[in-house]
CSV table of C-alpha atoms and ligand atoms in Angstrom, one decimal:
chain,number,residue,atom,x,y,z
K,1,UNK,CA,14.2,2.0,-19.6
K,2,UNK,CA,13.9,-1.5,-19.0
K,3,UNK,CA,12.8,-2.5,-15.8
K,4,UNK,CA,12.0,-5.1,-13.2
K,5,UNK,CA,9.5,-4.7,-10.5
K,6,UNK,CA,9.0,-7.4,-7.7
K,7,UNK,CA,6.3,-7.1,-5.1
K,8,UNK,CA,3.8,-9.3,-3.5
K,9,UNK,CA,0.8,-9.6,-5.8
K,10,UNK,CA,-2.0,-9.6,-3.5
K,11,UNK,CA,-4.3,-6.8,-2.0
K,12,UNK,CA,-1.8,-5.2,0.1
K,13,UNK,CA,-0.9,-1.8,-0.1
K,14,UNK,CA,2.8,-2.3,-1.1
K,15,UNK,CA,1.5,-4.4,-4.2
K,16,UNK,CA,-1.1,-1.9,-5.4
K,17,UNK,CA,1.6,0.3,-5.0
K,18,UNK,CA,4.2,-1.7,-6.9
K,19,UNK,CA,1.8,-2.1,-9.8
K,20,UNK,CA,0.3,1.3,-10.0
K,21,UNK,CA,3.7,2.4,-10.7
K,22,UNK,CA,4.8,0.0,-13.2
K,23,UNK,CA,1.3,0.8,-15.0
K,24,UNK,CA,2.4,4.3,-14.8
K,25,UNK,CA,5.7,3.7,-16.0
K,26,UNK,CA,5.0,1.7,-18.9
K,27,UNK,CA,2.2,4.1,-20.3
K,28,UNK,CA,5.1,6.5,-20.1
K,29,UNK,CA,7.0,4.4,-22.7
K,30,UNK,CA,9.1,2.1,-20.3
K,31,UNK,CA,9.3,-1.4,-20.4
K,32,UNK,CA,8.3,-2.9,-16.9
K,33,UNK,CA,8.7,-6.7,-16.1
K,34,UNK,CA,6.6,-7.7,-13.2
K,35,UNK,CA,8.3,-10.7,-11.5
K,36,UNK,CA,5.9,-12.1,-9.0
K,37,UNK,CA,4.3,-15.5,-7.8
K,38,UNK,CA,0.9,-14.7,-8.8
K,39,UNK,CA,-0.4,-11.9,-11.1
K,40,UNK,CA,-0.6,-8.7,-9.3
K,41,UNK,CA,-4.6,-7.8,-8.9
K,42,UNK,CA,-4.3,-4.3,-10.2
K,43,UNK,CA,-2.5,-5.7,-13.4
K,44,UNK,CA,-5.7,-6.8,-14.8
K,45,UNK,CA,-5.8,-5.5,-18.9
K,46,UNK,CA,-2.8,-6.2,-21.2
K,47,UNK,CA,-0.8,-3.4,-22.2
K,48,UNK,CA,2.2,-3.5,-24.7
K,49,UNK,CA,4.5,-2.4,-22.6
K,50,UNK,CA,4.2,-4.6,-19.8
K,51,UNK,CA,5.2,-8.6,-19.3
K,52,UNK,CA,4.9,-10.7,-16.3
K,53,UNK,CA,7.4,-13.0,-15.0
K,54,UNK,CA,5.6,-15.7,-12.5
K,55,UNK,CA,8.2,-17.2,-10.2
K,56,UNK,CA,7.2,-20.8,-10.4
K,57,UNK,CA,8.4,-22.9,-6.7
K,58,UNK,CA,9.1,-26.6,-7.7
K,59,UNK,CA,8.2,-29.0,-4.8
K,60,UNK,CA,10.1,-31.9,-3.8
K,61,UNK,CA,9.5,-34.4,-0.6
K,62,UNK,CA,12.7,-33.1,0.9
K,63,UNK,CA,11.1,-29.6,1.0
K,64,UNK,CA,8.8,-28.9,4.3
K,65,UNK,CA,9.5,-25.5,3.2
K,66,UNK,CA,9.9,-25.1,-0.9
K,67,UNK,CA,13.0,-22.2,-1.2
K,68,UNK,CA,10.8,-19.6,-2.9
K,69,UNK,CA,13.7,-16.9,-2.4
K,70,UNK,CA,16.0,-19.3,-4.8
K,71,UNK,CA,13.2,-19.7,-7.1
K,72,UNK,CA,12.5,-15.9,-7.2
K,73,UNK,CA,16.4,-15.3,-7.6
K,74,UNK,CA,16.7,-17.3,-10.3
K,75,UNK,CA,13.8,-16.2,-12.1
K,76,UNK,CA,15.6,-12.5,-11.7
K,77,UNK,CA,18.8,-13.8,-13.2
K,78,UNK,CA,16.8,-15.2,-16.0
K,79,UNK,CA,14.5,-11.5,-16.7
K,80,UNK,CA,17.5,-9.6,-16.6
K,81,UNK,CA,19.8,-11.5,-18.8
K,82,UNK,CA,17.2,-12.7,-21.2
K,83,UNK,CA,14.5,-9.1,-20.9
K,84,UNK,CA,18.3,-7.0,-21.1
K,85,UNK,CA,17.0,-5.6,-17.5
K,86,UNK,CA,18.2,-2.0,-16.7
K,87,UNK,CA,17.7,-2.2,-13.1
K,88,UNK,CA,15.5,-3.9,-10.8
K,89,UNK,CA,13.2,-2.2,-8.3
K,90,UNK,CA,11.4,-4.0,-5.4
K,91,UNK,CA,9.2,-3.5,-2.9
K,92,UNK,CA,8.6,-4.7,0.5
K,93,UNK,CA,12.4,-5.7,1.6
K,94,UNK,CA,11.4,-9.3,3.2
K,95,UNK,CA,12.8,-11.1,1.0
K,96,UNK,CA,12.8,-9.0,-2.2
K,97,UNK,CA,16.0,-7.1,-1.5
K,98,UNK,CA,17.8,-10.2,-0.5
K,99,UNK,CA,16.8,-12.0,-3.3
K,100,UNK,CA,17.8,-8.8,-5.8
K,101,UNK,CA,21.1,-9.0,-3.7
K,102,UNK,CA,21.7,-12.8,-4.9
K,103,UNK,CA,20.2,-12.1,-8.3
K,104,UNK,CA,22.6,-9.3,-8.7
K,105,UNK,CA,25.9,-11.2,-7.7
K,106,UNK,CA,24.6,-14.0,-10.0
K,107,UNK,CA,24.8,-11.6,-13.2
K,108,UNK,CA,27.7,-10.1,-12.3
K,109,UNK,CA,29.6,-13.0,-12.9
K,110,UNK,CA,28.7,-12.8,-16.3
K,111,UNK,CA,29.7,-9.1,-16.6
K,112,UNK,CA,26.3,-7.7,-16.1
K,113,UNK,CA,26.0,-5.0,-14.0
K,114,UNK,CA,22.3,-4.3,-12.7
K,115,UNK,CA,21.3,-2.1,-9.4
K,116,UNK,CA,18.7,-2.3,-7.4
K,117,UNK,CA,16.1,-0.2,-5.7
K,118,UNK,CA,14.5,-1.0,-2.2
K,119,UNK,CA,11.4,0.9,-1.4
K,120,UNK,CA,10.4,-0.1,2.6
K,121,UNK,CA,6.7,0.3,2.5
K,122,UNK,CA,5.9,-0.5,6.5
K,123,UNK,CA,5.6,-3.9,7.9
K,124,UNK,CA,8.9,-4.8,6.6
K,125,UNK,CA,10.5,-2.6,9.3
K,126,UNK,CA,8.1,-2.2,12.0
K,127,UNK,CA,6.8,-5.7,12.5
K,128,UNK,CA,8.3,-8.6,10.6
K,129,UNK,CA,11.7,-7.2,9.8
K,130,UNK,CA,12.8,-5.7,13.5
K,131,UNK,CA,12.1,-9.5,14.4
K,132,UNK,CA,15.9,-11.1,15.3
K,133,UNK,CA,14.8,-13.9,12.8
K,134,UNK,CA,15.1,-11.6,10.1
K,135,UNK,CA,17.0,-8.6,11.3
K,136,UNK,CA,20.6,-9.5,9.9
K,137,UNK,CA,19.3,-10.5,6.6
K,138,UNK,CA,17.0,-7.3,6.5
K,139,UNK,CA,19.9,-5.1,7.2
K,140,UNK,CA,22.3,-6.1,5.2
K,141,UNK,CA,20.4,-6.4,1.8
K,142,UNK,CA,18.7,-2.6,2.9
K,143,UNK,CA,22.2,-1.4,2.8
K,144,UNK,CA,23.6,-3.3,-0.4
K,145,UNK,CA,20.1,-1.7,-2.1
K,146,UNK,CA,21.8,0.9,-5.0
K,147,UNK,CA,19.3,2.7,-3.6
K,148,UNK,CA,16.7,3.1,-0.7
K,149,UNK,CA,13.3,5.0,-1.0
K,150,UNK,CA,10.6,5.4,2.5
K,151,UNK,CA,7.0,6.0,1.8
K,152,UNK,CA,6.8,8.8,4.5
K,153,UNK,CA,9.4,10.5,6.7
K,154,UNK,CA,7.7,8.8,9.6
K,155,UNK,CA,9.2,5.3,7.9
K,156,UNK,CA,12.7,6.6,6.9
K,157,UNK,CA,13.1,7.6,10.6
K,158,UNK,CA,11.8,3.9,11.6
K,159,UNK,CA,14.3,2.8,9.6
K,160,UNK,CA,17.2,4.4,10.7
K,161,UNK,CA,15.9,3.9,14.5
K,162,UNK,CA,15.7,0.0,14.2
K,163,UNK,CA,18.6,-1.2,12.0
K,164,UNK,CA,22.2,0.1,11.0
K,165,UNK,CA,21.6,1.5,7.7
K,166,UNK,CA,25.0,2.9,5.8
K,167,UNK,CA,22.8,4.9,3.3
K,168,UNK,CA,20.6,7.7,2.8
K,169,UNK,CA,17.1,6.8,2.7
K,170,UNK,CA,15.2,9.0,0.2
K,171,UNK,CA,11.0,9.3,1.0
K,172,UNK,CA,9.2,9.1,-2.0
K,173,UNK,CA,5.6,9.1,-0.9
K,174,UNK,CA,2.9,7.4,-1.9
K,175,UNK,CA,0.6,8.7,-4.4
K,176,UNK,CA,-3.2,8.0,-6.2
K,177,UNK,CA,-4.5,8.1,-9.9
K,178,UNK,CA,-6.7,11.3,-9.1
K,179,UNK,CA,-8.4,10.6,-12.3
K,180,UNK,CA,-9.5,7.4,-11.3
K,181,UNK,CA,-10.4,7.9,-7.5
K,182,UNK,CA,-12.8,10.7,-8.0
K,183,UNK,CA,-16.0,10.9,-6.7
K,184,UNK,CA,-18.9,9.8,-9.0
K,185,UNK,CA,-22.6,9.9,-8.2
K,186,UNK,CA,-23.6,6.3,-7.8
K,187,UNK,CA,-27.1,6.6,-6.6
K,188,UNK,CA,-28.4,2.6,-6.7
K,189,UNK,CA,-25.1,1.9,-5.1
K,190,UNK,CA,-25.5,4.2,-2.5
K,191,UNK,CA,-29.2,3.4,-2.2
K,192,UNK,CA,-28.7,-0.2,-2.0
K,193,UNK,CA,-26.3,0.4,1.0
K,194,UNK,CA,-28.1,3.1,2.5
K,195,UNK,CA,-32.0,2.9,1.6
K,196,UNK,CA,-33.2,5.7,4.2
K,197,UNK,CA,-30.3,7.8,3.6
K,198,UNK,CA,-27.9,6.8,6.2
K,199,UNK,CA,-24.3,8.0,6.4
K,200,UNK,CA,-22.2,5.2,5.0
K,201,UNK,CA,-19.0,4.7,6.6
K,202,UNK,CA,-16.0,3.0,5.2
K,203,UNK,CA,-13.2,0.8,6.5
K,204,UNK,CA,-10.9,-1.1,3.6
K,205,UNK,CA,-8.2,-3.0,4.9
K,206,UNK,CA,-6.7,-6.8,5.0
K,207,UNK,CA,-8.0,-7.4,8.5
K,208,UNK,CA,-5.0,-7.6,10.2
K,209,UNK,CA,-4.1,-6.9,14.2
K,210,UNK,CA,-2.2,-3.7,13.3
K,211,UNK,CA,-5.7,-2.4,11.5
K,212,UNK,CA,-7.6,-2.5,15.0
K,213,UNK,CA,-10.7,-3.0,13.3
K,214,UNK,CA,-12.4,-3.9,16.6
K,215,UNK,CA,-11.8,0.1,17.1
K,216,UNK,CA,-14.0,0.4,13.8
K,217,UNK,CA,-16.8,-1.2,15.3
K,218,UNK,CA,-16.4,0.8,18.9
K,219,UNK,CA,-16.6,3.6,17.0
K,220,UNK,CA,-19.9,3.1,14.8
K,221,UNK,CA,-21.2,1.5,17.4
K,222,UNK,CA,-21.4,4.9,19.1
K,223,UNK,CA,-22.0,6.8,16.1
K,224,UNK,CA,-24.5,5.1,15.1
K,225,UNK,CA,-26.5,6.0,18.5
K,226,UNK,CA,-26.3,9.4,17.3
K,227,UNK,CA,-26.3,9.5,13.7
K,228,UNK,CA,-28.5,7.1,11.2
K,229,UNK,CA,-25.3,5.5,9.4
K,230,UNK,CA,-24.0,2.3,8.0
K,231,UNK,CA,-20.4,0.6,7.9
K,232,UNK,CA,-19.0,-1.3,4.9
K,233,UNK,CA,-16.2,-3.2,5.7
K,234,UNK,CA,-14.4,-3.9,2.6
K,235,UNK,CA,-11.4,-6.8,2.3
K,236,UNK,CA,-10.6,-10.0,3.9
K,237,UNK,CA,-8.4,-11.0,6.6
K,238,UNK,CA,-7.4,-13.2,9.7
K,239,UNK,CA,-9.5,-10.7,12.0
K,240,UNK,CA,-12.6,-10.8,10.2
K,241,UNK,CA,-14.7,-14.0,12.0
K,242,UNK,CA,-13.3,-11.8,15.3
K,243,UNK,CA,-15.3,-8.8,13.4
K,244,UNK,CA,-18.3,-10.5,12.5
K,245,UNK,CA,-19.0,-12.3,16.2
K,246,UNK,CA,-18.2,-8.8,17.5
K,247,UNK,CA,-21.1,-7.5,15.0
K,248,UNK,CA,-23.5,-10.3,16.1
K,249,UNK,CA,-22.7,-9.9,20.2
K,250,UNK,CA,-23.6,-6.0,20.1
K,251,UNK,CA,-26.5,-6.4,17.4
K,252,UNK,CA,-25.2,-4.5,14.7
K,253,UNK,CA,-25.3,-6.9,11.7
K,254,UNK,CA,-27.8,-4.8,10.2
K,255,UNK,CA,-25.6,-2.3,9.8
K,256,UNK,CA,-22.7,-3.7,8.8
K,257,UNK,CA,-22.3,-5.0,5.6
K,258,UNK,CA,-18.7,-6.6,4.4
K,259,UNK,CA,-18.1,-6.8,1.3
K,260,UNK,CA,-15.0,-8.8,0.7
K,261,UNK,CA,-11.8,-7.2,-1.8
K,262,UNK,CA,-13.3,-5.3,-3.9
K,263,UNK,CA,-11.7,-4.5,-7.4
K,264,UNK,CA,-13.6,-1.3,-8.0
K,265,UNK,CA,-12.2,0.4,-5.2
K,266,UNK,CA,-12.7,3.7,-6.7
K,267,UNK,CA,-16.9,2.7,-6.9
K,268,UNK,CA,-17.0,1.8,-3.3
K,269,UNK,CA,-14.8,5.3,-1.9
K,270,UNK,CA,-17.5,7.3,-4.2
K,271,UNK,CA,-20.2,6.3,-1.6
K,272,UNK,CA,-18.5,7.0,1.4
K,273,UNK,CA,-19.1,9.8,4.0
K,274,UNK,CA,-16.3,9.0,5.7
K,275,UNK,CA,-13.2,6.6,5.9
K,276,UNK,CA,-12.1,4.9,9.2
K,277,UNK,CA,-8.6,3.9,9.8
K,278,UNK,CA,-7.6,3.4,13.5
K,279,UNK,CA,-4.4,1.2,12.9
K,280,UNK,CA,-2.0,0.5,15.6
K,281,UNK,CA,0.6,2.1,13.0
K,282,UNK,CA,0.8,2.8,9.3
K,283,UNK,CA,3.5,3.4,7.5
K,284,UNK,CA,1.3,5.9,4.8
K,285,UNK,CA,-1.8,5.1,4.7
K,286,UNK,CA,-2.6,4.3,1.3
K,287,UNK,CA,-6.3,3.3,1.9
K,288,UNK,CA,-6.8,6.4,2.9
K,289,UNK,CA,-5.2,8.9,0.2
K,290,UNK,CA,-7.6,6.7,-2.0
K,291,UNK,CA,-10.5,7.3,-0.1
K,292,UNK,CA,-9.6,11.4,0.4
K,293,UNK,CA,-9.1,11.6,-3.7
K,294,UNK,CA,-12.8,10.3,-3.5
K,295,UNK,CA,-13.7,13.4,-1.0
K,296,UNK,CA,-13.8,11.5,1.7
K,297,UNK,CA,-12.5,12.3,5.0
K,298,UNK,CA,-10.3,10.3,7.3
K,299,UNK,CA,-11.0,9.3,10.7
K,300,UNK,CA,-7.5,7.7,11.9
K,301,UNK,CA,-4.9,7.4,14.7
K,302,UNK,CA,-2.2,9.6,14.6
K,303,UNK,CA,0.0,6.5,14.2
K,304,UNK,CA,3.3,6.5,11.8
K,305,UNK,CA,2.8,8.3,8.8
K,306,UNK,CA,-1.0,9.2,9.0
K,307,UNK,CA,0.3,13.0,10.2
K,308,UNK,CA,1.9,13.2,7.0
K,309,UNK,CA,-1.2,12.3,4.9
K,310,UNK,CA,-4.2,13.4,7.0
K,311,UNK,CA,-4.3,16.9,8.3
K,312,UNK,CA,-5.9,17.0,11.5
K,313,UNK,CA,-9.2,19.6,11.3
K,314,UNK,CA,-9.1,19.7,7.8
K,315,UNK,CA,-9.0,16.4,5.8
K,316,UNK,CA,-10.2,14.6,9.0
K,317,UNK,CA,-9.4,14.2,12.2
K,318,UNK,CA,-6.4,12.2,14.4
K,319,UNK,CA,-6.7,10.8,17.5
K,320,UNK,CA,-4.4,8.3,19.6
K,321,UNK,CA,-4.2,4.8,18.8
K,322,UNK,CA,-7.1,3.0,21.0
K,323,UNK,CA,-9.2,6.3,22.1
K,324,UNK,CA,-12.4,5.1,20.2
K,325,UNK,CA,-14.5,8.0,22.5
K,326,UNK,CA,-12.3,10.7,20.7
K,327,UNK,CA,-13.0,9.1,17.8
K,328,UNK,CA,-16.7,8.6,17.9
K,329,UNK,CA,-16.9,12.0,19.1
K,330,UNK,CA,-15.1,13.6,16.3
K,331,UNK,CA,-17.2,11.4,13.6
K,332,UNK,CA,-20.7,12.8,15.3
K,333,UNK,CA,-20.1,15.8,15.3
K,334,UNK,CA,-18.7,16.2,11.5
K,335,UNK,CA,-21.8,13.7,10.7
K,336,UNK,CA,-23.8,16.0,12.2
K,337,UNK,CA,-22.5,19.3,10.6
K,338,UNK,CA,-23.1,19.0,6.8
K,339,UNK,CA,-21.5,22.3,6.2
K,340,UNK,CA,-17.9,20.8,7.9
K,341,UNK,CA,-18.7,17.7,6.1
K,342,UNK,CA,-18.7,19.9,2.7
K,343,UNK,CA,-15.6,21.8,3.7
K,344,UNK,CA,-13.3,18.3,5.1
K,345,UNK,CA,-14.8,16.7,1.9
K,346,UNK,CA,-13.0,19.9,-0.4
K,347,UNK,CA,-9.9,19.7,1.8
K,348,UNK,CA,-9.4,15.9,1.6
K,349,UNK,CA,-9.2,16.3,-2.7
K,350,UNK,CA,-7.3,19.2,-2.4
K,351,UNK,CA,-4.7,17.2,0.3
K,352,UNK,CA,-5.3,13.9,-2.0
K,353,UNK,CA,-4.0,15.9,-5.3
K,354,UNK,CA,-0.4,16.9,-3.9
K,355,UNK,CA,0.1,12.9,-3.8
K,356,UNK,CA,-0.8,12.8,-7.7
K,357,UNK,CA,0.5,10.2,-9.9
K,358,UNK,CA,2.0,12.6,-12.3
K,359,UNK,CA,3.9,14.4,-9.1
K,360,UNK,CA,5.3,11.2,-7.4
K,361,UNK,CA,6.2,9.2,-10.6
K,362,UNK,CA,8.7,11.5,-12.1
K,363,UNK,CA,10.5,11.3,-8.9
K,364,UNK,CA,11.3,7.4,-9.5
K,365,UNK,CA,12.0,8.1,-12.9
K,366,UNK,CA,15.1,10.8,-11.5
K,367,UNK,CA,16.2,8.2,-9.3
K,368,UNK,CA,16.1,4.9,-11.8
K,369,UNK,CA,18.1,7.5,-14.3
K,370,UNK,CA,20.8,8.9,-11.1
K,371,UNK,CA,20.8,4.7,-10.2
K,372,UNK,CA,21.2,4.0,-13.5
K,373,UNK,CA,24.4,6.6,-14.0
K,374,UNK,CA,26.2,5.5,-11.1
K,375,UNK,CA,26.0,2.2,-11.7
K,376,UNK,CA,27.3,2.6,-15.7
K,377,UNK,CA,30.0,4.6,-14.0
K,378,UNK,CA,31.3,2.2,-11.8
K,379,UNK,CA,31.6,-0.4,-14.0
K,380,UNK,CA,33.5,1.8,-16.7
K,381,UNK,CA,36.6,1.7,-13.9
C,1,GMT,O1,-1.2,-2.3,5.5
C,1,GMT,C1,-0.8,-3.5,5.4
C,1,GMT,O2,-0.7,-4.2,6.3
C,1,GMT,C2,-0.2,-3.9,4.1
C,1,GMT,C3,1.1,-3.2,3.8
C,1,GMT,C4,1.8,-3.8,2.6
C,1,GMT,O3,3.0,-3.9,2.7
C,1,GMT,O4,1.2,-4.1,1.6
C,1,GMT,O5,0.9,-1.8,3.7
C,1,GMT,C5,2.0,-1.0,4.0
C,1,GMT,O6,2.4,-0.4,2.7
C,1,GMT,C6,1.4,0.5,2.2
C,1,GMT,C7,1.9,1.0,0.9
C,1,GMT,O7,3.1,1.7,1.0
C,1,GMT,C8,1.2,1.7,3.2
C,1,GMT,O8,0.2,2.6,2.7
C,1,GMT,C9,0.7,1.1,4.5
C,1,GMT,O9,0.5,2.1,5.5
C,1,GMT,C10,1.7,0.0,5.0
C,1,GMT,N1,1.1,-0.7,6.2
C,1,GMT,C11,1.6,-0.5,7.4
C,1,GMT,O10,2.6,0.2,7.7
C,1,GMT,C12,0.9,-1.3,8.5
């Protein structure tokens, strides 16, 4: 098949997603057209049977705000009719599914017929979408999608609880490269981190308000009372100076080391002890499937999807959103208990490897093909 995939190209989950997949599709023969502003960071080696597409914005004076939607519309109508397109799948629905919308009007015109796919990955509902702003426009390109995937049940039900949506809503969750997140024994890593062999744990996330990373630091701030440990905070974001003045004020900046986006993702979860993840709501959780493939267990609010992803007492622990003491609690004592730590460690790969690439991509391949059917079918009336 021939297909389009548009998603932001940055660190986010949704994007890592987006590319993942497309990696995944084209090493299973497809032909996958990234269409984004920027090249996606995860599609960082050439491979044969992928091309990228960057939408390119041309200023003028006029413009206070240049119309990237009509740039990235056009530059659809241009992939499809020129790359012979069989459908277009994006991700994130502000303002990819509006803009598929346009793009697909525009080729029907010339008797091209091309569906879409909208996968909702989060934020696109729960914060910036519900916002009135965007509301109308959100809803009415979600239900002119061919059709709609969730990343967890918790977000298909968010869906249908904050906008009028026409359509089912099929989850497709999430998944990880097992293969590639698996622990490895990186002793001068871990050594560099932890010289006296401290428990290293890990929080990887863009720094935003819905992460609650001031939680993280509550909670090794108490842990690491108890326990001899250290935090890496790994990725970038507007709450980060908050993060570091929070470090200086209680005298951890010993202990805390941030390291920035990291690439090698997969190096980083290998050192870990344990992953912390107390957001205010998460769709999935992808951070976290990465770092249990990497036998590492979650600490997280029971927030949005997290139930569906980590199992409370087994791959980690759940907690409410804000209660840093049940947190902290729950950390020390697996810390403290190397034979639990063994057992959540076993649990958390077993959990990670029911969200395996090679489970979750066939499922968007049956879609593309039932998408891909109805859509030839309609336009044979
Ligand atoms: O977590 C973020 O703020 C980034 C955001 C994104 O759109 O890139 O992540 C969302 O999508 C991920 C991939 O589906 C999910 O794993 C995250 O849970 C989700 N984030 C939120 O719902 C806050």
């Amino acid at each position: 098949m021939r297909i389009g995939i548009v998603c932001y190209p940055t660190y986010g989950g949704s994007g890592v997603l987006a590319t993942e997949l497309g990696k995944a599709l084209a090493d299973k023969g497809h032909m996958v057209h990234f269409i984004t502003y920027q090249q996606p960071v995860r599609l960082n080696a050439f491979h044969a049977n992928i091309y990228y597409h960057e939408v390119q914005v041309p200023t003028y004076p006029l413009f206070d705000f240049p119309p990237y939607e009509s740039a990235l519309s056009s530059t659809m109508v241009d992939v499809i009719l020129n790359q012979h397109l069989d459908l277009l799948h994006v991700h994130y629905a502000i303002p990819h599914a509006s803009t598929a919308y346009l793009a697909k009007q525009i080729v029907s015109k010339q008797g091209r017929i091309v569906p879409f796919i909208t996968t909702l990955h989060g934020t696109d509902i729960t914060l910036v979408g519900k916002d009135k702003t965007y509301a109308p426009v959100v809803t009415f390109s979600i239900n002119e999608s061919d059709a709609i995937t969730a990343v967890s049940n918790n977000l298909r039900e968010e869906t249908f609880k904050s906008f009028q949506i026409e359509k089912d809503i099929e989850v497709i969750y999430n998944f990880v490269d097992i293969e590639r997140f698996k622990r490895q024994d990186l002793p001068h890593f871990r050594q560099a981190i932890a010289p006296n062999g401290e428990k290293i744990l890990l929080h990887v996330s863009n720094f935003r308000k819905v992460k609650r990373v001031p939680d993280v630091i509550k909670i090794f701030q108490r842990v690491r009372e108890q326990v001899p440990s250290k935090l890496l905070l790994v990725g970038d974001g507007p709450d980060r100076p908050t993060i570091e003045c929070m470090c200086r004020e209680l005298g951890l900046c010993d202990d805390v080391r941030f390291v920035g986006k990291q690439e090698q993702l997969e190096d980083v979860m290998s050192i870990g002890d344990l992953f912390i993840l107390p957001s205010e709501y998460e769709s999935f959780g992808l951070a976290a499937l990465e770092a249990m493939a990497s036998e590492v267990p979650v600490l997280s609010s029971d927030a949005g999807g997290l139930p569906e992803v980590n199992i409370h007492g087994q791959t980690g622990f759940l907690s409410p959103v804000g209660d840093v003491a049940s947190m902290a609690a729950h950390a020390i004592a697996l810390l403290s208990n190397e034979q639990q730590l063994a057992t959540m460690r076993k649990h958390a790969k077993e959990q990670a490897a029911r969200f395996h690439i090679n489970n979750i991509v066939p499922q968007y391949e049956a879609l593309y093909e039932r998408v891909r059917e109805k859509a030839a079918a309609a336009a044979s009336y």
